mmCIF file of C-alpha atoms in Angstrom:
data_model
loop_
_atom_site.group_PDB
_atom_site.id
_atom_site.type_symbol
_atom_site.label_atom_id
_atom_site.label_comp_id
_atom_site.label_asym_id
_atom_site.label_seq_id
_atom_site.Cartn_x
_atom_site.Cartn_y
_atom_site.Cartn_z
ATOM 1 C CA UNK A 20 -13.609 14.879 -20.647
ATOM 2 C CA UNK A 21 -14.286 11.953 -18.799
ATOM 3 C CA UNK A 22 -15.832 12.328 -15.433
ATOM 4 C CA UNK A 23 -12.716 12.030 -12.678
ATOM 5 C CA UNK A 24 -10.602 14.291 -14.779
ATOM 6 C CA UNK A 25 -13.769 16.975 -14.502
ATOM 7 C CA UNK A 26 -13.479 16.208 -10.565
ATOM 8 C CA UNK A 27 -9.698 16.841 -10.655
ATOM 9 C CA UNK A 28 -9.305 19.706 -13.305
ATOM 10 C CA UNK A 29 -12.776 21.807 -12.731
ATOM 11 C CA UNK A 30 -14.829 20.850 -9.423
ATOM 12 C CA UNK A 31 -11.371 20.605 -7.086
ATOM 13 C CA UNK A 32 -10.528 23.923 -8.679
ATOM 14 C CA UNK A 33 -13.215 25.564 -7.930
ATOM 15 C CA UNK A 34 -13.160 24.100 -4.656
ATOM 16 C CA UNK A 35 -10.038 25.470 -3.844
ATOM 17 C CA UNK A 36 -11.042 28.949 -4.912
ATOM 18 C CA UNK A 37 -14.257 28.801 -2.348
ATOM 19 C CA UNK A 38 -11.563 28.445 0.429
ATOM 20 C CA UNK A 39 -10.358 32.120 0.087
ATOM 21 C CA UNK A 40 -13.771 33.341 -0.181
ATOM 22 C CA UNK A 41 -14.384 35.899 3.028
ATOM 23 C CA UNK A 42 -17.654 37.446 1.837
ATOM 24 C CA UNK A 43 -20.203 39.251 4.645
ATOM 25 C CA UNK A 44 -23.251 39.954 4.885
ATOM 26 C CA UNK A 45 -26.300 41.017 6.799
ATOM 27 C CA UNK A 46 -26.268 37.535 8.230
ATOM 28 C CA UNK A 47 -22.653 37.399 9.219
ATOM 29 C CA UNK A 48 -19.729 36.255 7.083
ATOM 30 C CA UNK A 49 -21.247 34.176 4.472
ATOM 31 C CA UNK A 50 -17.882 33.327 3.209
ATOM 32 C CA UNK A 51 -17.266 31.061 6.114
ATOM 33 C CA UNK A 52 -20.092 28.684 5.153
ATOM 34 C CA UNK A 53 -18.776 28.663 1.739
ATOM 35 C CA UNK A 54 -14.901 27.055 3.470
ATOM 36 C CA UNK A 55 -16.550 24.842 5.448
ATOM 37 C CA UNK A 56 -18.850 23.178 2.661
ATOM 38 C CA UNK A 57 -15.859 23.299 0.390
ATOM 39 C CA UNK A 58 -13.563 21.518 2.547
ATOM 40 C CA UNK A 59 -16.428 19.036 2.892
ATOM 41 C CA UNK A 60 -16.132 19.082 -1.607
ATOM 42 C CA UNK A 61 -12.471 18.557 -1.637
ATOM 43 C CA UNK A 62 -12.507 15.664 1.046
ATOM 44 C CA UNK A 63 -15.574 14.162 -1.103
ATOM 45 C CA UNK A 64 -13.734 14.419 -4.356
ATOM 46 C CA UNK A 65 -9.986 13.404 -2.435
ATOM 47 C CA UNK A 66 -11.671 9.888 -1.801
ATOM 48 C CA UNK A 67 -13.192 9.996 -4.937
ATOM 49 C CA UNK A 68 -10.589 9.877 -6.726
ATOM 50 C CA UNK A 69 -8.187 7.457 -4.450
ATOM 51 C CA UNK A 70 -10.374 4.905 -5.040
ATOM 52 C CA UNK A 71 -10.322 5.510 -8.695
ATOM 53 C CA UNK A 72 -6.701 5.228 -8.259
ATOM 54 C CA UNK A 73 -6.497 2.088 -5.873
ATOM 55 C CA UNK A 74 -9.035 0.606 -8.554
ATOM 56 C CA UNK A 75 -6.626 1.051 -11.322
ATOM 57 C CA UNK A 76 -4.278 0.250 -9.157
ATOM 58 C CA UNK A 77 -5.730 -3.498 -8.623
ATOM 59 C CA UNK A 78 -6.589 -3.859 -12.222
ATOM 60 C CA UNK A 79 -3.019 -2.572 -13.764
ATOM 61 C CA UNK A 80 -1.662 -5.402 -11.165
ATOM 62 C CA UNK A 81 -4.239 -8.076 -12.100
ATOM 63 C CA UNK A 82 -3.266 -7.335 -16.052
ATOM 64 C CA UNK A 83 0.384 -7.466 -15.533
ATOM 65 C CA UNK A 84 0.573 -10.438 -12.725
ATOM 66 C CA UNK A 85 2.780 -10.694 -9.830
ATOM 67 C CA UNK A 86 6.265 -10.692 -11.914
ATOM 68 C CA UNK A 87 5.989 -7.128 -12.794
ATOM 69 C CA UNK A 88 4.993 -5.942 -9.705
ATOM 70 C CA UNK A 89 7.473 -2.995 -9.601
ATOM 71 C CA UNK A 90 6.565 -1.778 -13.087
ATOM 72 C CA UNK A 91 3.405 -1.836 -11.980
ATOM 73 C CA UNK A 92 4.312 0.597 -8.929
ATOM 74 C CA UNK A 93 6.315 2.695 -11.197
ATOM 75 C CA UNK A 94 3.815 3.245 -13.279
ATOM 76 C CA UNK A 95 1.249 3.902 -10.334
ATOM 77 C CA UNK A 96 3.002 6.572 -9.344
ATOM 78 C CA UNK A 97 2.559 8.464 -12.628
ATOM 79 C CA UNK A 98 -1.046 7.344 -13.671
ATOM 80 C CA UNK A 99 -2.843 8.704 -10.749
ATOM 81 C CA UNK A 100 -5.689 10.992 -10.370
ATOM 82 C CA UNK A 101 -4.893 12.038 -6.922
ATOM 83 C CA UNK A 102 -1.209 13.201 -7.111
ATOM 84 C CA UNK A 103 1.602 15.329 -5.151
ATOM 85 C CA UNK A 104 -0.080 18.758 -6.465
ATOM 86 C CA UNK A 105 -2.909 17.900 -5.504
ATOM 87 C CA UNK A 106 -2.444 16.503 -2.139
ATOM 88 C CA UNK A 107 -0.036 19.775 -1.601
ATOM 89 C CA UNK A 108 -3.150 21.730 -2.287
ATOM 90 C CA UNK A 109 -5.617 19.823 -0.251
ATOM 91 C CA UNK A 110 -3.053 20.024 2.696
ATOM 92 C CA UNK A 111 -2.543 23.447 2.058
ATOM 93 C CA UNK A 112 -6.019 24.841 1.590
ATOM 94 C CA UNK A 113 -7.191 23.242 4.879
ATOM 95 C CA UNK A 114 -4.017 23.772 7.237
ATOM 96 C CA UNK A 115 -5.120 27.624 5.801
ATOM 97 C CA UNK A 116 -8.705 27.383 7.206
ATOM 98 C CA UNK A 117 -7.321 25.523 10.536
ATOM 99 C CA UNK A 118 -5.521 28.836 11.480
ATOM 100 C CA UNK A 119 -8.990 31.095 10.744
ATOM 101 C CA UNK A 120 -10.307 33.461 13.382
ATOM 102 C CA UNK A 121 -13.623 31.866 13.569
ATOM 103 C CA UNK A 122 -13.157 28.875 15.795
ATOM 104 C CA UNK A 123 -16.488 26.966 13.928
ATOM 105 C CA UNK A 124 -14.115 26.759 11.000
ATOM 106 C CA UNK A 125 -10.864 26.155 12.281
ATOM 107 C CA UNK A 126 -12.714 23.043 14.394
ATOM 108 C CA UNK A 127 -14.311 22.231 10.336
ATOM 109 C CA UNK A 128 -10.780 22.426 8.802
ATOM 110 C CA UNK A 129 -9.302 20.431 11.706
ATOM 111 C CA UNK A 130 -11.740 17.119 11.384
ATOM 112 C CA UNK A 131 -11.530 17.341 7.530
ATOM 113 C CA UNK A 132 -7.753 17.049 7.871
ATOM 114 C CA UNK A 133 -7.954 14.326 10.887
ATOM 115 C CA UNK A 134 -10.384 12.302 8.600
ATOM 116 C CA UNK A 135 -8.303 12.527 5.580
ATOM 117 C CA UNK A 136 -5.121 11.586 7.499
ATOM 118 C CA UNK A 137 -6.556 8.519 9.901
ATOM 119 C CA UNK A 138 -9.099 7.629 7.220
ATOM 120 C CA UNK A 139 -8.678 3.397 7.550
ATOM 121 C CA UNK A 140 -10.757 2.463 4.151
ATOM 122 C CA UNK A 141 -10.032 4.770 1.381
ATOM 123 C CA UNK A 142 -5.445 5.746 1.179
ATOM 124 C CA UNK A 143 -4.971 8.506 0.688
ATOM 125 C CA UNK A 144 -1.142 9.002 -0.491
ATOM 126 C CA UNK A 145 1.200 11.516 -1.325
ATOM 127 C CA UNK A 146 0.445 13.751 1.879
ATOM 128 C CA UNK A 147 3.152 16.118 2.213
ATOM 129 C CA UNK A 148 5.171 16.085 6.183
ATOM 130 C CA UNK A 149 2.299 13.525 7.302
ATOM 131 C CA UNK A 150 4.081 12.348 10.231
ATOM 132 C CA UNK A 151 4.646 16.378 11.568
ATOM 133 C CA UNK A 152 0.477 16.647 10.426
ATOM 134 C CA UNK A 153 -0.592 13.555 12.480
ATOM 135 C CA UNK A 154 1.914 14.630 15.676
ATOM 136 C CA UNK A 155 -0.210 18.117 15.329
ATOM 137 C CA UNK A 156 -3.591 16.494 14.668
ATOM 138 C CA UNK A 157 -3.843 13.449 16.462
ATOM 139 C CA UNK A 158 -6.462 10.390 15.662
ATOM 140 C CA UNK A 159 -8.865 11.561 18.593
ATOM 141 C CA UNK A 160 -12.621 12.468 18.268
ATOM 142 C CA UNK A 161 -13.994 15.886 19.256
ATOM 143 C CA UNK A 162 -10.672 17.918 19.819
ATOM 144 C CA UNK A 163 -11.934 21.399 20.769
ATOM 145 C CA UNK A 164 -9.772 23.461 18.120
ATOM 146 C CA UNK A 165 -11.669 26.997 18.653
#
């Protein structure tokens, strides 16, 4: 399996599965470390793979030349790594951890998804009610969200 279909299919997975983990210990709730380093893995892999995409992207356009441009979007939209489901799930998974009791999280989950919204070098598309997301969590450094 080539390597950005094991980041998609296994390590995002997993990923995902880490943010409903709520395990305590004798040093506190463990589980908590576990979302906030996995929100840190899916926003790592997200860009990953958009700029797999936006590299295929150029190179599909390249091939084809500028007369079949729209084909070339078409087919964009169907080729991708990063796609609807997965962007649904990304949004999803972190909008969960930005409601959290524990405010260290809920400020974690908060940055990830202002990052991943405003982010200026790396698109990242198919993000579902983005204009309601960005009204909610605007582009400003060091919002207090606990």
């Amino acid at each position: 399996m080539p390597l950005f279909l094991v980041i998609k299919n296994v390590v995002m997975r997993s990923l995902f599965k880490a943010l409903d983990d709520y395990y305590v210990d004798n040093r506190g709730e463990v589980g908590s470390w576990v979302c906030e380093t996995a929100m840190d893995g899916l926003e790592r892999c997200t860009y990953i793979l958009c700029r797999r995409d936006a590299m295929n992207f150029l190179n599909k356009s390249e091939e084809l030349g500028q007369a079949s441009n729209n084909a070339v979007v078409t087919s964009h939209a169907t080729d991708t790594l990063f796609d609807i489901d997965l962007a649904t799930n990304l949004v999803a998974g972190i909008v969960k951890q930005a409601d959290e009791k524990m405010d260290k999280v809920r400020e974690a989950a908060a940055e990830v998804l202002r990052r991943i919204l405003y982010n200026n070098t790396i698109f990242v598309p198919f993000i579902p009610h983005q204009e309601k997301l960005e009204e909610i969590f605007p582009n400003e450094l060091g919002l207090k969200w606990g």
